[in-house]
Short mmCIF file of C-alpha atoms in Angstrom, two decimals:
data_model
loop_
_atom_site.label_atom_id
_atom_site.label_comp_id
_atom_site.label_asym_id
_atom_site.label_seq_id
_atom_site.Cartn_x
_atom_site.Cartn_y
_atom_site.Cartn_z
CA UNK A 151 -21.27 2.36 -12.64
CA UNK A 152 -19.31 4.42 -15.44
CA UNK A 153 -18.97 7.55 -13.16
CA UNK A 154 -18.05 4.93 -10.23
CA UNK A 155 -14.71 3.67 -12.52
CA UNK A 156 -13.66 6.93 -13.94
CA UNK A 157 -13.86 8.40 -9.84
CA UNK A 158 -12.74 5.54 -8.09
CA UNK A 159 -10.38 3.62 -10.52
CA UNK A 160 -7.19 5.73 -10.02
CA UNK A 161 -7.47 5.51 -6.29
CA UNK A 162 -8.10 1.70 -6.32
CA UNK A 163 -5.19 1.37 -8.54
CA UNK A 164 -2.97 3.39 -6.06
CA UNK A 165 -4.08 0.94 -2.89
CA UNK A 166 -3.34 -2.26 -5.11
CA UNK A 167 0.00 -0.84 -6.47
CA UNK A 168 1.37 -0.47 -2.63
CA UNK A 169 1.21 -4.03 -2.04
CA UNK A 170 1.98 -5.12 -5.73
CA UNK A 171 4.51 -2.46 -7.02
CA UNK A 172 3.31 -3.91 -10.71
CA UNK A 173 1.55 -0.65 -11.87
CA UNK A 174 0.12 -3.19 -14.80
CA UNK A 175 -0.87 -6.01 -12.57
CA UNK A 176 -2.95 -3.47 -10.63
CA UNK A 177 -4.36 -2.26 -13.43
CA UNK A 178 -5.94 -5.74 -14.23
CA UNK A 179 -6.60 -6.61 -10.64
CA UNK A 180 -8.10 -3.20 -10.14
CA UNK A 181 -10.68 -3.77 -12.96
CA UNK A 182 -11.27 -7.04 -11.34
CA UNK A 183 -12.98 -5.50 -8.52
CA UNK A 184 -14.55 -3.26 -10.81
CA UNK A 185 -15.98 -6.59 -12.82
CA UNK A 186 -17.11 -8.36 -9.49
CA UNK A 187 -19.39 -5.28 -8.68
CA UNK A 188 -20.59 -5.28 -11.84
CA UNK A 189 -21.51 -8.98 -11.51
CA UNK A 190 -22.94 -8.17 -8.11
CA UNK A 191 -24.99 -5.00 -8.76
CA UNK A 192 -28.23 -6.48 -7.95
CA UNK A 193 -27.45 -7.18 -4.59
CA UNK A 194 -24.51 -5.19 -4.34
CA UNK A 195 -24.62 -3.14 -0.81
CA UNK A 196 -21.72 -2.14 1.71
CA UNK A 197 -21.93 -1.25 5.00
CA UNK A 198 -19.46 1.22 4.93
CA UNK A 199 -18.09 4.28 2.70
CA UNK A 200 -17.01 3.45 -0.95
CA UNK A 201 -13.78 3.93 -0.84
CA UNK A 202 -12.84 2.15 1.87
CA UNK A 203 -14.56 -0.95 0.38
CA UNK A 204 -12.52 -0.15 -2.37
CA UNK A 205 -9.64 -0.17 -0.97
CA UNK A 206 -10.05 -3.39 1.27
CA UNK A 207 -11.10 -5.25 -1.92
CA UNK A 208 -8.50 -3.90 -3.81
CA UNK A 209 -6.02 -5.38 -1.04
CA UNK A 210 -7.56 -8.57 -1.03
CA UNK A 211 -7.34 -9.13 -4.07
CA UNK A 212 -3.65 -8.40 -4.50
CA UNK A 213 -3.05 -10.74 -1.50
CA UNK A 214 -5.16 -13.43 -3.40
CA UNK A 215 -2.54 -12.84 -6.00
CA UNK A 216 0.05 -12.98 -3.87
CA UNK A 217 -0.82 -16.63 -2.22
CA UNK A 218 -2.38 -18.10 -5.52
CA UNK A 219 0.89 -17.30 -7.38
CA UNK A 220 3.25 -17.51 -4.69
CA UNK A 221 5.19 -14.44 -6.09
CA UNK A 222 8.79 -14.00 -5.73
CA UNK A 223 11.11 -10.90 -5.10
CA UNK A 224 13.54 -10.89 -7.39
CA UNK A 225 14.80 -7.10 -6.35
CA UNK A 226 18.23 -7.98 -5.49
CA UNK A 227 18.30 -4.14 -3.33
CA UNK A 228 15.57 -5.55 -1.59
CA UNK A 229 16.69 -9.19 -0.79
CA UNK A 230 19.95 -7.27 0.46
CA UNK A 231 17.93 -5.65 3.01
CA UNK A 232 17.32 -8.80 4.97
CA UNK A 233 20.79 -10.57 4.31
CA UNK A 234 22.18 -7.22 5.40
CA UNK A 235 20.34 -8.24 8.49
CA UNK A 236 21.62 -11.74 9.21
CA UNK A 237 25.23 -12.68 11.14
CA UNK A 238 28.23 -13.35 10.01
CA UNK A 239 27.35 -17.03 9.90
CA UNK A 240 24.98 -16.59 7.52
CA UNK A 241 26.65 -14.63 5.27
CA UNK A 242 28.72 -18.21 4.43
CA UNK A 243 25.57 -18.79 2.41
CA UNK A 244 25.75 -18.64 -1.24
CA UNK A 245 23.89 -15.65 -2.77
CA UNK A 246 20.96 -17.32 -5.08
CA UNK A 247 20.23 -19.98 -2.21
CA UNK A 248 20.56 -16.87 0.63
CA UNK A 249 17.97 -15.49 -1.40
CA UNK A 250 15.83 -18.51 -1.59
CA UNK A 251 15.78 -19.10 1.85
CA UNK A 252 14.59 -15.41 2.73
CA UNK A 253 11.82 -15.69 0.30
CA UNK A 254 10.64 -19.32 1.63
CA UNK A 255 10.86 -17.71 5.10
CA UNK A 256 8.72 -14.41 3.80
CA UNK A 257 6.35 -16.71 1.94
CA UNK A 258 5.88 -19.04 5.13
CA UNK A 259 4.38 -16.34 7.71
CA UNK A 260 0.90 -15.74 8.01
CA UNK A 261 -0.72 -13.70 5.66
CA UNK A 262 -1.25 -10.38 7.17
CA UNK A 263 2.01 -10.99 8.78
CA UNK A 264 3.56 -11.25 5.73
CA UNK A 265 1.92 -8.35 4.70
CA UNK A 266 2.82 -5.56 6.93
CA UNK A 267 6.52 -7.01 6.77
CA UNK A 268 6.19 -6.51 3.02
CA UNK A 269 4.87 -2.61 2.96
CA UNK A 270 7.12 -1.91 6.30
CA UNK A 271 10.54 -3.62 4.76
CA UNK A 272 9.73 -3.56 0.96
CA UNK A 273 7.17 -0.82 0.55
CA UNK A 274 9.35 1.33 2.72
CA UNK A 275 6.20 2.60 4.79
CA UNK A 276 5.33 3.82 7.78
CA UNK A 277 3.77 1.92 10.72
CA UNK A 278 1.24 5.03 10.48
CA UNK A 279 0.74 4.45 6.73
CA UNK A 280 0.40 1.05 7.05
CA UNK A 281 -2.23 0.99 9.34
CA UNK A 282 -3.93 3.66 7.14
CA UNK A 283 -3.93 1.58 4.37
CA UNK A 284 -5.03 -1.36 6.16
CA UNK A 285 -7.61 0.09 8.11
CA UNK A 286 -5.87 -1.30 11.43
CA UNK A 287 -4.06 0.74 14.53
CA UNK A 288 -1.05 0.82 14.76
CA UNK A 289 -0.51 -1.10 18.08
CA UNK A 290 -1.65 -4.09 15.51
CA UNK A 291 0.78 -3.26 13.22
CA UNK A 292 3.16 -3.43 15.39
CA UNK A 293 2.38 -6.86 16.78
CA UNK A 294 2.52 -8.06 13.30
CA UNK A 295 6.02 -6.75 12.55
CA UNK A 296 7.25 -7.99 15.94
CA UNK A 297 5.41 -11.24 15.00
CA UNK A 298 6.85 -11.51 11.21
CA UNK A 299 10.52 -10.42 12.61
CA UNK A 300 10.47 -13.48 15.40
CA UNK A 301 9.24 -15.45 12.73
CA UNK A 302 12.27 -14.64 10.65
CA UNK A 303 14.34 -14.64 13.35
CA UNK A 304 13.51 -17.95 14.61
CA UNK A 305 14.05 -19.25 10.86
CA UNK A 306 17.41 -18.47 10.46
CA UNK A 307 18.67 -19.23 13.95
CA UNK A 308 17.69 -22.42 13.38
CA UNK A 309 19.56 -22.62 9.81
CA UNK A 310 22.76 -21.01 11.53
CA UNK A 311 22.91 -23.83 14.08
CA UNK A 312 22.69 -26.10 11.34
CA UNK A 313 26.08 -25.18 9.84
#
């Protein structure tokens, strides 16, 4: 198990930190995983390599985090990103409740939705690289970011033609 951590612990850590950029919180939620096989190592078995069950843990995990604590992101060059994005209409919107709104929109798509948006927009990834890390094509991809940007797009329609 020793030999497992010191091998496998910097590349978990790496996998977590692209969907939590919190090199500390993947740390902790990288010796999580770690904890749960060690809890598990009677019956612990996978059906596939190591690392990739690694890695897939490791990602669940952080998007346990992510729902349980509802996290916020406070980056203001990444909230400009999306405001960037919006009409002129919205840009009547004051700045802290502009940013409220785009995180309540973020926070309300489905999960792996919200996910690729996250490592495409946030993350600054690749469709490629995304699907890498996520074990999916990229075709799905795809489908999720033109999912997550109707999504969006639908939101704030709706809130211009409210004003």
């Amino acid at each position: 198990m020793e030999t497992m951590f010191r091998e496998y612990y910097p590349f978990l850590c790496k996998a977590i930190i692209r969907v939590l950029p919190d090199a500390h919180l993947a740390e902790d939620l990288a010796q999580d995983v770690f904890f749960d096989i060690w809890n598990k190592r009677e019956n612990f078995s996978i059906n596939t390599s190591l690392q990739a069950y690694l890695r897939r843990a490791g990602i669940n995990r952080a998007l346990n985090y992510i729902r349980d604590r509802k996290i916020r992101w406070d980056d203001e060059e990444k909230i400009a990103f999306q405001a960037s994005n919006l009409t002129d209409a919205s840009r009547k919107i004051e700045g802290e409740e502009l940013k409220q709104k785009i995180e309540e929109a973020i926070n309300q798509l489905p999960e792996r939705c919200r996910l690729v948006f996250t490592l495409s927009r946030f993350e600054e990834m690749s469709y490629q690289e995304i699907a890498d890390q996520l074990g999916i094509s990229i075709k799905t991809v795809e489908n999720q970011m033109s999912k997550a940007l109707r999504i969006l797009r639908e939101a704030f329609d709706e809130e211009l033609k409210g004003e």
